[in-house]
Amino acid sequence: MIARSARSTWRRRAAVVTAMVALGLPASGRAQSPQVTVDPPQLRVETFSGQQHVLITVRVDPDATPVVVIRRPDAEAVFNRKVRVGPIWLNSGRVHITGVPALLLCFSPVPVDALLQRADIDRYLLDARAVRQALHVEPAEFDAPAIRDSYLALRQEDESYRFADRGSDAFEAGEEPGWYALRLAWPTRAPTAMYAVSVYECREGRVVSTATVPFEVARTGLAAWLAAQATDHAPLYGAVAVAVAISLGFGIDFLVTFFRRRGARHGRQPSKRSAGHLGAH
Amino acid sequence: MTILLPVAGISINLFVLIGAGALVGFLSGLLGVGGGFLLTPILMMLGVPPTVAAASDTNAIVATSSSGMAAHFRLGNVDLKLGTVLLLGGLAGSAVGVQIIKVFRLLGNADVVISLTYVVVLGAIGSYMFVESLQSLRRGSLAPRVSTARPSGTLLGRLPCQMKFPRSGIQHSVFVPFVLCAMVGILAAVMGVGGGFIMVPMMVYLLRMPMHVAIGTDLFQILFTCAGLTFMQATTNHTVDLLLALCVAAGSTTGAQIGARVGRLFRGDQLKVVLATIVLVVMVKMAVDLVASPANLLSAVKGAGH
């Protein structure tokens, strides 16, 4: 199990690194600027961990400004498409959206359009307009501006996308020039997965340098064990799920009845409206 | 207090899950409806992926219906004989319904059929039930209107394999509940929701069962249907989140107990009014959703509902 888990983690890391290379990003923080570190480097989420916090520290040249982006690699998203037929709105056909990250969180100390020219914003998908242009809609006949806007609205509603249109309060400038700290309450809706944390060093309207590190959010403890059982021993897991649910149902009923009878024995008479009255209906 | 859901892979506030379960369980115990129509959208709103929401709430409903059924069983409200016939009919109907929906999907009309069937069926049942129950309440009739006599003289009375169902106080050809429940099963499969909405009114108005026995017996068949669905979802899609289901079930089983006991405070006609009102509210929401311009042209793809 441990060996399989390690192999799975290695594969996911390899996939993230491949994605970074595809994006034209260096695969890890280098000694020269910019630098990015994530603390903790791997977020271990347990069943009752509660809200988790992440500290991202970046260093850029003192005359540059950083933009930090957290991405989850691209994944196809499938939605129902609503169309109007006469007076009725109906789901008609499935829309497949690709070419954009499943999760995209952008942070910068100042509005990103004040830092960068449009070409770089588009290239690194740093605002809603860039994502709208980059996403790919299948089938092509369903592609329309309204569909692209709807996709963005859905992603922003479920907090999968966040843009630095107005700058981010979470950024703190360090004591030394060029150092910044980004304190982030990790979104509880963000699924356990491999993420990439990138820092873009911005100067004179351009991204002059980048660095990216992988960041894994992984289950551990009971949650990890249950997730493994759900896939590795599915029939047993299914049977146990049914048995546990039935036991819980009957168990609660037993407890309620037990306490009700005990209450009745201790002086309270059971309700006169017992089962007998039900036959009258 | 947040809890990480192992299969969904996200964290959600524990008390919100228990509260959502309690609401659904209360309705289940009070009215015999499964609650899938409410629970799946609530879980999706909380960020649970649609396929996991649909599969896990099926598992939670197993717990809710066990709890509700146990309470009703002790009160003498579960007709096991009739429930078994209904269960078999429902399973047969569901199998046929799934094939029908496959054909409509191939023709590209599935969503039109589902939406319109939903509105028409719920509208017809809800309206009839509401008007009839109000008339009953106005008359103030406390006496049972359930005919325990054999329907000899009628077409139904001449059908073969007549069977007595003493708990419900009715007698029918075994084919009557089987075929009716198969039709409900077809509708439930086509509409993508459970039969509780349709099953309880059907038992009350067509089979002439007392309301409380209809609710208890409906919970009996929901238990078996959802247990089968949970197992299938777990083995084929791996989308059952046991922890999510248990959190919801912790609320819903308690809610079901309260619902069953609150139900005892009401007469059958009063419960019918409540059920009819909920059916009509759901129907109106469906109708409004059909004609109102949506806020978003895309919607999440759900898993199999119930």
Coordinates of C-alpha atoms in Angstrom, one line a residue:
Chain A
M1 CA 0.0 0.0 0.0
I2 CA 2.8 2.4 1.0
A3 CA 4.8 1.5 -2.2
R4 CA 1.7 2.1 -4.3
S5 CA 1.1 5.4 -2.6
A6 CA 4.7 6.5 -3.1
R7 CA 4.4 5.5 -6.8
S8 CA 1.2 7.4 -7.1
T9 CA 2.7 10.5 -5.5
W10 CA 5.8 10.3 -7.8
R11 CA 3.5 10.0 -10.9
R12 CA 1.5 13.1 -9.8
R13 CA 4.7 15.1 -9.2
A14 CA 6.0 14.0 -12.6
A15 CA 2.7 15.1 -14.2
V16 CA 2.9 18.5 -12.5
V17 CA 6.5 19.0 -13.6
T18 CA 5.5 18.0 -17.2
A19 CA 2.7 20.5 -17.1
M20 CA 5.2 23.2 -15.9
V21 CA 7.6 22.4 -18.7
A22 CA 4.6 22.6 -21.1
L23 CA 3.8 26.1 -19.7
G24 CA 7.4 27.1 -20.3
L25 CA 8.2 27.4 -16.6
P26 CA 11.3 26.2 -14.8
A27 CA 10.6 23.1 -12.8
S28 CA 11.8 24.4 -9.4
G29 CA 12.9 27.5 -7.6
R30 CA 16.4 28.4 -8.5
A31 CA 19.1 30.1 -6.5
Q32 CA 18.7 33.4 -8.3
S33 CA 15.5 35.4 -8.2
P34 CA 12.7 34.8 -8.1
Q35 CA 12.4 32.2 -5.4
V36 CA 9.3 30.6 -3.9
T37 CA 8.9 28.4 -0.9
V38 CA 5.7 26.9 0.4
D39 CA 5.3 26.1 4.1
P40 CA 4.3 23.4 4.7
P41 CA 5.6 21.9 1.4
Q42 CA 3.0 19.2 1.6
L43 CA -0.3 19.9 3.2
R44 CA -1.4 16.7 5.1
V45 CA -5.1 16.9 5.7
E46 CA -6.6 14.7 8.3
T47 CA -10.3 14.0 8.9
F48 CA -10.6 16.6 11.6
S49 CA -7.8 19.0 10.6
G50 CA -10.1 22.0 10.3
Q51 CA -9.0 25.1 8.4
Q52 CA -5.4 24.8 7.1
H53 CA -3.1 27.7 6.5
V54 CA -0.3 28.0 4.0
L55 CA 2.6 30.5 4.0
I56 CA 4.1 31.2 0.6
T57 CA 7.3 33.2 0.8
V58 CA 8.7 34.7 -2.4
R59 CA 11.8 36.7 -3.2
V60 CA 12.1 38.9 -6.3
D61 CA 14.5 41.6 -7.4
P62 CA 13.9 44.7 -5.2
D63 CA 12.8 46.7 -8.2
A64 CA 10.3 44.0 -9.3
T65 CA 6.9 43.0 -8.1
P66 CA 5.7 39.4 -7.7
V67 CA 2.5 37.7 -8.8
V68 CA 1.8 34.4 -7.2
V69 CA -0.4 31.8 -8.9
I70 CA -1.6 28.5 -7.5
R71 CA -2.8 26.1 -10.2
R72 CA -4.2 22.7 -10.4
P73 CA -3.3 21.1 -13.7
D74 CA -5.8 21.3 -16.6
A75 CA -8.6 18.9 -16.4
E76 CA -11.6 18.5 -18.7
A77 CA -14.8 19.9 -17.1
V78 CA -18.2 18.7 -18.3
F79 CA -21.4 20.7 -17.9
N80 CA -25.0 20.6 -19.0
R81 CA -25.8 23.3 -21.5
K82 CA -29.1 25.2 -21.1
V83 CA -31.0 26.3 -24.2
R84 CA -34.3 27.9 -24.8
V85 CA -36.9 25.8 -26.7
G86 CA -40.0 28.0 -27.1
P87 CA -40.8 29.2 -23.6
I88 CA -38.8 26.5 -21.9
W89 CA -35.2 26.4 -20.8
L90 CA -33.8 22.9 -21.0
N91 CA -30.5 21.1 -20.6
S92 CA -29.6 20.1 -24.1
G93 CA -26.2 18.5 -24.6
R94 CA -23.0 18.4 -22.7
V95 CA -20.3 21.1 -23.0
H96 CA -16.7 19.9 -22.5
I97 CA -14.2 22.6 -21.4
T98 CA -10.5 22.2 -21.6
G99 CA -7.3 24.2 -21.9
V100 CA -7.6 26.0 -18.6
P101 CA -6.6 25.0 -15.0
A102 CA -9.1 23.3 -12.8
L103 CA -8.1 25.7 -10.0
L104 CA -6.5 29.1 -10.5
L105 CA -5.8 31.4 -7.6
C106 CA -3.9 34.6 -8.4
F107 CA -2.4 37.0 -5.9
S108 CA -0.4 40.2 -6.3
P109 CA 0.2 43.1 -4.1
V110 CA -1.2 45.5 -6.7
P111 CA -3.8 45.0 -9.5
V112 CA -2.3 42.7 -12.1
D113 CA -3.2 45.0 -15.0
A114 CA -1.1 47.7 -13.4
L115 CA 1.9 45.4 -13.4
L116 CA 1.8 43.7 -16.7
Q117 CA 1.0 44.3 -20.4
R118 CA -1.9 42.4 -21.9
A119 CA 0.3 39.9 -23.8
D120 CA 1.9 38.5 -20.6
I121 CA -1.4 38.5 -18.7
D122 CA -2.9 36.4 -21.5
R123 CA 0.2 34.2 -21.7
Y124 CA 0.1 33.2 -18.0
L125 CA -3.7 33.4 -17.6
L126 CA -3.6 36.0 -14.9
D127 CA -7.1 37.5 -15.3
A128 CA -10.6 36.5 -16.3
R129 CA -10.3 37.9 -19.8
A130 CA -7.2 35.8 -20.4
V131 CA -8.9 32.6 -19.2
R132 CA -12.0 33.4 -21.3
Q133 CA -9.8 33.6 -24.4
A134 CA -7.8 30.5 -23.6
L135 CA -10.5 28.0 -22.8
H136 CA -11.5 25.5 -25.4
V137 CA -15.2 24.5 -25.8
E138 CA -16.3 21.2 -27.3
P139 CA -18.4 20.7 -29.4
A140 CA -17.4 23.7 -31.3
E141 CA -21.0 24.6 -32.3
F142 CA -21.8 25.2 -28.6
D143 CA -18.9 27.7 -28.3
A144 CA -20.3 31.2 -27.6
P145 CA -19.3 34.2 -25.5
A146 CA -22.2 33.4 -23.1
I147 CA -20.9 29.9 -22.5
R148 CA -17.4 31.2 -21.8
D149 CA -18.8 33.8 -19.3
S150 CA -20.9 31.1 -17.7
Y151 CA -17.9 28.9 -17.1
L152 CA -16.0 31.7 -15.5
A153 CA -18.9 32.7 -13.3
L154 CA -19.3 29.1 -12.1
R155 CA -15.6 28.8 -11.3
Q156 CA -15.6 32.0 -9.4
E157 CA -18.8 31.1 -7.5
D158 CA -17.3 27.8 -6.3
E159 CA -14.1 29.6 -5.5
S160 CA -11.9 27.6 -7.9
Y161 CA -10.9 30.8 -9.6
R162 CA -9.7 34.0 -8.0
F163 CA -8.0 36.9 -9.8
A164 CA -5.9 39.7 -8.5
D165 CA -7.9 42.4 -10.2
R166 CA -7.6 44.7 -7.2
G167 CA -4.5 43.4 -5.5
S168 CA -4.4 41.1 -2.5
D169 CA -4.4 42.1 1.1
A170 CA -2.9 38.7 2.0
F171 CA 0.5 39.9 0.7
E172 CA 3.0 41.3 3.3
A173 CA 6.2 43.0 2.2
G174 CA 9.2 41.6 4.1
E175 CA 11.8 43.7 6.0
E176 CA 14.3 43.1 3.3
P177 CA 13.5 44.6 -0.1
G178 CA 12.1 42.1 -2.6
W179 CA 10.8 39.6 0.1
Y180 CA 7.1 39.0 0.3
A181 CA 5.0 36.7 2.4
L182 CA 1.5 35.5 1.3
R183 CA -0.5 34.0 4.1
L184 CA -3.4 31.9 2.8
A185 CA -6.3 30.1 4.4
W186 CA -6.3 27.1 2.2
P187 CA -9.7 26.9 0.5
T188 CA -11.7 24.0 2.1
R189 CA -13.4 23.3 -1.2
A190 CA -10.1 22.8 -3.0
P191 CA -9.7 19.0 -3.5
T192 CA -6.8 16.9 -2.4
A193 CA -4.4 17.0 -5.4
M194 CA -1.1 18.1 -6.8
Y195 CA -0.9 21.9 -7.3
A196 CA 1.8 24.1 -8.8
V197 CA 2.8 27.4 -7.0
S198 CA 4.4 29.8 -9.4
V199 CA 5.9 33.3 -8.8
Y200 CA 6.2 35.7 -11.7
E201 CA 8.7 38.5 -11.3
C202 CA 7.2 41.5 -13.0
R203 CA 9.1 44.5 -14.1
E204 CA 8.3 47.3 -16.6
G205 CA 5.1 45.6 -17.7
R206 CA 6.6 42.2 -18.4
V207 CA 7.2 38.9 -16.7
V208 CA 11.0 38.8 -16.6
S209 CA 11.4 35.6 -14.7
T210 CA 9.4 32.8 -13.2
A211 CA 9.8 30.0 -10.7
T212 CA 7.5 27.2 -9.8
V213 CA 7.3 24.5 -7.1
P214 CA 4.9 21.6 -6.7
F215 CA 2.6 21.7 -3.7
E216 CA 0.7 18.6 -2.7
V217 CA -2.5 18.5 -0.7
A218 CA -2.9 14.9 0.5
R219 CA -5.2 13.0 2.7
T220 CA -3.8 11.2 5.7
G221 CA -5.1 9.0 8.5
L222 CA -8.7 7.8 8.4
A223 CA -9.5 9.9 5.4
A224 CA -6.7 8.4 3.3
W225 CA -7.5 4.9 4.5
L226 CA -11.2 5.2 3.6
A227 CA -10.4 6.7 0.2
A228 CA -8.2 3.8 -0.5
Q229 CA -10.8 1.2 0.6
A230 CA -13.4 2.9 -1.7
T231 CA -11.3 2.1 -4.7
D232 CA -9.2 -0.9 -3.7
H233 CA -12.0 -3.0 -2.0
A234 CA -15.1 -1.5 -3.6
P235 CA -17.6 -4.4 -3.1
L236 CA -16.6 -4.7 0.6
Y237 CA -16.7 -1.0 1.0
G238 CA -20.2 -0.8 -0.5
A239 CA -21.5 -3.7 1.7
V240 CA -20.0 -2.0 4.8
A241 CA -21.5 1.3 3.8
V242 CA -25.0 -0.2 3.6
A243 CA -24.5 -2.2 6.8
V244 CA -23.2 0.8 8.7
A245 CA -26.1 3.0 7.5
I246 CA -28.7 0.3 8.4
S247 CA -27.1 -0.2 11.9
L248 CA -27.0 3.6 12.5
G249 CA -30.7 3.9 11.5
F250 CA -31.8 1.0 13.8
G251 CA -29.4 2.0 16.5
I252 CA -30.8 5.6 16.7
D253 CA -34.3 4.1 16.7
F254 CA -33.3 1.8 19.6
L255 CA -31.8 4.6 21.6
V256 CA -34.8 6.9 21.1
T257 CA -37.1 4.1 22.2
F258 CA -35.0 3.2 25.1
F259 CA -34.9 6.7 26.5
R260 CA -38.5 7.3 25.8
R261 CA -39.5 4.1 27.8
R262 CA -37.1 5.1 30.5
G263 CA -38.7 8.5 30.7
A264 CA -42.1 6.9 30.9
R265 CA -41.0 4.6 33.7
H266 CA -39.8 7.6 35.7
G267 CA -43.2 9.1 36.1
R268 CA -44.2 10.4 32.7
Q269 CA -47.1 8.5 31.1
P270 CA -46.7 7.5 27.5
S271 CA -48.7 9.5 25.1
K272 CA -52.4 8.5 24.8
R273 CA -52.0 9.0 21.1
S274 CA -50.2 5.8 20.6
A275 CA -50.2 3.5 17.6
G276 CA -53.9 2.7 18.1
H277 CA -55.1 6.1 16.9
L278 CA -53.3 5.7 13.6
G279 CA -55.8 3.1 12.3
A280 CA -58.4 5.8 12.3
H281 CA -56.8 7.5 9.3
Chain B
M1 CA -15.6 22.5 12.8
T2 CA -14.7 21.2 9.4
I3 CA -14.3 17.6 8.4
L4 CA -12.4 16.2 5.4
L5 CA -14.6 14.0 3.2
P6 CA -12.3 11.1 2.0
V7 CA -14.0 10.4 -1.3
A8 CA -15.2 13.9 -2.1
G9 CA -11.7 15.2 -1.2
I10 CA -13.0 18.5 0.3
S11 CA -13.6 19.8 3.8
I12 CA -17.1 20.9 5.0
N13 CA -18.5 22.1 8.3
L14 CA -19.7 19.1 10.2
F15 CA -22.7 20.9 11.8
V16 CA -23.9 22.1 8.4
L17 CA -23.9 18.4 7.2
I18 CA -25.7 17.2 10.3
G19 CA -28.3 20.1 10.0
A20 CA -29.0 19.3 6.4
G21 CA -29.5 15.7 7.3
A22 CA -31.8 16.6 10.1
L23 CA -34.1 18.6 7.8
V24 CA -34.3 15.8 5.2
G25 CA -34.7 13.1 7.9
F26 CA -37.6 15.0 9.5
L27 CA -39.4 15.1 6.2
S28 CA -38.7 11.5 5.6
G29 CA -40.1 10.4 9.0
L30 CA -43.1 12.7 8.7
L31 CA -44.1 12.1 5.1
G32 CA -42.3 9.0 3.9
V33 CA -40.5 10.9 1.1
G34 CA -36.9 9.8 0.6
G35 CA -35.4 13.3 0.6
G36 CA -33.0 12.8 -2.3
F37 CA -34.8 15.7 -4.1
L38 CA -33.5 18.0 -1.3
L39 CA -30.3 16.5 -0.2
T40 CA -28.4 16.2 -3.4
P41 CA -28.8 19.9 -4.3
I42 CA -27.9 20.9 -0.8
L43 CA -24.7 18.8 -0.9
M44 CA -23.8 20.2 -4.3
M45 CA -24.3 23.8 -3.0
L46 CA -21.8 22.9 -0.2
G47 CA -19.2 22.0 -2.9
V48 CA -19.6 18.2 -3.0
P49 CA -19.0 16.9 -6.5
P50 CA -22.4 16.0 -8.0
T51 CA -21.6 12.3 -8.5
V52 CA -20.4 11.9 -4.9
A53 CA -23.4 13.9 -3.6
A54 CA -25.9 11.7 -5.4
A55 CA -24.3 8.4 -4.4
S56 CA -23.6 9.4 -0.8
D57 CA -27.1 10.8 -0.1
T58 CA -28.4 7.4 -1.3
N59 CA -26.3 5.8 1.5
A60 CA -27.6 8.4 4.0
I61 CA -31.2 7.7 3.0
V62 CA -30.6 4.0 3.8
A63 CA -29.9 5.1 7.4
T64 CA -32.8 7.6 7.4
S65 CA -35.3 5.1 6.0
S66 CA -34.1 2.4 8.5
S67 CA -34.7 4.7 11.3
G68 CA -38.1 6.0 10.0
M69 CA -39.2 2.5 9.1
A70 CA -38.3 1.1 12.5
A71 CA -40.3 3.8 14.2
H72 CA -43.3 3.1 11.9
F73 CA -42.9 -0.6 12.2
R74 CA -43.3 -0.4 16.0
L75 CA -46.4 1.7 15.4
G76 CA -47.8 -1.0 13.1
N77 CA -47.5 1.2 10.0
V78 CA -45.5 -1.1 7.8
D79 CA -47.3 -3.6 5.6
L80 CA -44.5 -6.1 4.8
K81 CA -46.6 -8.2 2.4
L82 CA -47.7 -5.3 0.3
G83 CA -44.3 -3.6 0.7
T84 CA -42.6 -6.6 -0.9
V85 CA -45.0 -6.6 -3.8
L86 CA -44.5 -2.9 -4.3
L87 CA -40.7 -3.3 -4.0
L88 CA -40.7 -6.0 -6.8
G89 CA -42.9 -3.8 -9.0
G90 CA -40.8 -0.8 -8.4
L91 CA -37.6 -2.6 -9.3
A92 CA -39.2 -3.9 -12.5
G93 CA -40.5 -0.5 -13.4
S94 CA -37.1 1.2 -12.7
A95 CA -35.4 -1.3 -15.0
V96 CA -37.9 -0.5 -17.8
G97 CA -37.6 3.3 -17.0
V98 CA -33.8 3.2 -17.4
Q99 CA -34.2 1.6 -20.8
I100 CA -36.8 4.2 -21.8
I101 CA -34.5 7.0 -20.8
K102 CA -31.7 5.5 -22.8
V103 CA -33.9 5.6 -25.9
F104 CA -34.9 9.2 -25.3
R105 CA -31.2 10.1 -24.8
L106 CA -30.4 8.6 -28.1
L107 CA -33.2 10.6 -29.7
G108 CA -31.8 13.7 -27.9
N109 CA -35.1 14.5 -26.1
A110 CA -34.4 13.1 -22.7
D111 CA -34.3 16.4 -20.8
V112 CA -37.5 17.6 -22.5
V113 CA -39.3 14.4 -21.4
I114 CA -37.9 14.4 -17.9
S115 CA -38.7 18.1 -17.2
L116 CA -42.2 18.0 -18.6
T117 CA -43.0 14.7 -17.0
Y118 CA -41.8 16.1 -13.7
V119 CA -44.0 19.1 -13.9
V120 CA -47.1 17.4 -15.2
V121 CA -47.0 14.4 -12.8
L122 CA -46.1 16.5 -9.7
G123 CA -48.7 19.1 -10.6
A124 CA -51.5 16.6 -11.2
I125 CA -50.8 14.6 -8.0
G126 CA -50.1 17.7 -5.8
S127 CA -53.2 19.5 -7.0
Y128 CA -55.5 16.5 -6.6
M129 CA -54.1 15.7 -3.2
F130 CA -54.3 19.2 -1.9
V131 CA -57.9 19.8 -3.0
E132 CA -59.1 16.4 -1.8
S133 CA -57.3 16.8 1.6
L134 CA -58.7 20.3 2.1
Q135 CA -62.2 19.1 1.4
S136 CA -61.7 16.3 3.8
L137 CA -60.5 18.7 6.5
R138 CA -63.4 21.0 5.9
R139 CA -65.8 18.0 6.3
G140 CA -63.9 17.2 9.5
S141 CA -64.2 13.6 8.8
L142 CA -62.3 11.5 11.3
A143 CA -63.7 8.2 10.1
P144 CA -61.5 6.2 7.7
R145 CA -62.5 6.4 4.1
V146 CA -60.5 3.3 3.3
S147 CA -62.6 0.6 1.8
T148 CA -61.7 -2.8 3.3
A149 CA -64.3 -4.5 1.2
R150 CA -63.2 -6.6 -1.7
P151 CA -63.7 -4.7 -4.9
S152 CA -65.9 -7.4 -6.4
G153 CA -68.2 -6.0 -9.0
T154 CA -65.4 -3.8 -10.4
L155 CA -62.9 -4.6 -13.1
L156 CA -60.2 -4.7 -10.5
G157 CA -62.2 -7.1 -8.3
R158 CA -62.4 -9.6 -11.2
L159 CA -58.7 -9.7 -11.7
P160 CA -57.0 -13.0 -10.8
C161 CA -54.7 -13.6 -7.8
Q162 CA -56.7 -11.6 -5.3
M163 CA -54.7 -11.1 -2.1
K164 CA -55.6 -9.7 1.3
F165 CA -53.3 -7.2 2.9
P166 CA -54.6 -7.1 6.5
R167 CA -52.2 -4.5 7.8
S168 CA -53.4 -2.0 5.2
G169 CA -57.0 -3.3 5.4
I170 CA -57.3 -3.7 1.6
Q171 CA -57.7 -6.5 -0.9
H172 CA -56.4 -6.4 -4.4
S173 CA -55.2 -8.6 -7.2
V174 CA -51.5 -8.9 -6.7
F175 CA -51.1 -7.5 -10.2
V176 CA -52.7 -4.1 -9.1
P177 CA -50.0 -3.0 -6.7
F178 CA -47.3 -4.6 -8.8
V179 CA -48.3 -2.8 -12.0
L180 CA -49.0 0.5 -10.3
C181 CA -45.6 0.4 -8.6
A182 CA -43.9 -0.6 -11.8
M183 CA -45.4 2.5 -13.4
V184 CA -44.2 4.6 -10.5
G185 CA -40.8 3.0 -10.9
I186 CA -40.7 3.9 -14.6
L187 CA -41.7 7.5 -13.7
A188 CA -39.1 7.6 -11.0
A189 CA -36.4 6.4 -13.3
V190 CA -37.4 8.8 -16.1
M191 CA -37.6 11.7 -13.7
G192 CA -34.4 10.8 -11.9
V193 CA -35.8 11.1 -8.4
G194 CA -37.1 8.5 -5.9
G195 CA -40.7 7.3 -5.9
G196 CA -41.7 8.7 -2.5
F197 CA -43.4 11.7 -4.0
I198 CA -45.5 9.6 -6.3
M199 CA -45.6 6.4 -4.3
V200 CA -47.3 7.7 -1.2
P201 CA -50.1 9.4 -3.1
M202 CA -50.5 6.4 -5.3
M203 CA -50.8 4.1 -2.3
V204 CA -53.3 6.4 -0.6
Y205 CA -55.5 7.2 -3.6
L206 CA -55.3 4.2 -5.9
L207 CA -54.7 1.3 -3.4
R208 CA -56.8 3.1 -0.7
M209 CA -54.2 2.5 2.0
P210 CA -54.3 4.6 5.2
M211 CA -51.9 7.5 5.0
H212 CA -49.7 6.4 8.0
V213 CA -49.4 2.8 6.6
A214 CA -48.6 4.2 3.2
I215 CA -45.7 6.2 4.7
G216 CA -44.3 3.3 6.7
T217 CA -44.6 0.9 3.8
D218 CA -43.0 3.4 1.5
L219 CA -40.0 3.8 3.8
F220 CA -39.7 0.0 3.7
Q221 CA -39.3 -0.1 0.0
I222 CA -37.1 3.0 0.0
L223 CA -34.7 1.2 2.4
F224 CA -34.2 -1.7 0.0
T225 CA -34.0 0.4 -3.2
C226 CA -31.4 2.7 -1.7
A227 CA -29.4 -0.1 -0.2
G228 CA -29.1 -1.7 -3.7
L229 CA -28.3 1.7 -5.3
T230 CA -25.6 2.4 -2.7
F231 CA -23.9 -0.9 -3.3
M232 CA -24.0 -0.4 -7.1
Q233 CA -22.6 3.1 -6.9
A234 CA -19.8 2.0 -4.6
T235 CA -18.8 -0.9 -6.8
T236 CA -19.1 0.7 -10.2
N237 CA -18.4 4.4 -9.7
H238 CA -16.5 4.5 -6.3
T239 CA -18.5 7.6 -5.5
V240 CA -20.0 6.7 -2.1
D241 CA -18.4 8.8 0.6
L242 CA -19.0 6.9 3.8
L243 CA -18.0 9.7 6.1
L244 CA -20.2 12.2 4.3
A245 CA -23.1 9.7 4.4
L246 CA -22.6 9.1 8.1
C247 CA -22.5 12.8 9.0
V248 CA -25.7 13.4 7.1
A249 CA -27.3 10.2 8.4
A250 CA -26.5 11.2 12.0
G251 CA -28.8 14.2 11.5
S252 CA -31.3 12.5 9.3
T253 CA -31.9 9.4 11.5
T254 CA -32.6 11.7 14.4
G255 CA -34.7 13.9 12.2
A256 CA -36.6 10.8 11.0
Q257 CA -37.5 9.8 14.6
I258 CA -38.7 13.3 15.3
G259 CA -40.6 13.3 12.0
A260 CA -42.3 10.0 12.7
R261 CA -43.4 11.2 16.2
V262 CA -44.5 14.6 15.0
G263 CA -46.5 12.7 12.3
R264 CA -48.5 11.0 15.1
L265 CA -49.8 14.4 16.2
F266 CA -51.5 14.9 12.9
R267 CA -54.4 13.3 11.2
G268 CA -53.8 11.6 7.9
D269 CA -55.6 14.4 6.0
Q270 CA -53.4 17.0 7.6
L271 CA -50.3 15.1 6.6
K272 CA -51.7 14.8 3.0
V273 CA -52.0 18.6 3.0
V274 CA -48.4 19.0 4.1
L275 CA -47.1 16.5 1.5
A276 CA -49.3 18.0 -1.3
T277 CA -47.9 21.5 -0.4
I278 CA -44.3 20.3 -0.7
V279 CA -45.1 18.5 -4.0
L280 CA -46.7 21.6 -5.3
V281 CA -43.8 23.8 -4.2
V282 CA -41.3 21.5 -5.9
M283 CA -43.5 21.5 -9.0
V284 CA -43.7 25.3 -9.1
K285 CA -40.0 25.6 -8.6
M286 CA -39.5 23.2 -11.5
A287 CA -41.9 25.1 -13.7
V288 CA -40.3 28.5 -12.9
D289 CA -36.9 27.0 -13.6
L290 CA -38.2 25.9 -17.0
V291 CA -39.4 29.3 -18.1
A292 CA -37.2 31.8 -16.2
S293 CA -33.9 32.8 -17.8
P294 CA -31.2 30.9 -15.9
A295 CA -28.4 32.9 -14.1
N296 CA -25.9 30.6 -15.8
L297 CA -26.1 28.7 -19.1
L298 CA -24.0 25.8 -17.6
S299 CA -25.0 23.5 -14.8
A300 CA -23.2 20.7 -13.1
V301 CA -23.7 17.2 -14.4
K302 CA -25.4 15.2 -11.7
G303 CA -25.0 11.5 -11.0
A304 CA -28.0 9.2 -10.8
G305 CA -30.5 10.8 -8.5
H306 CA -33.2 9.1 -6.6

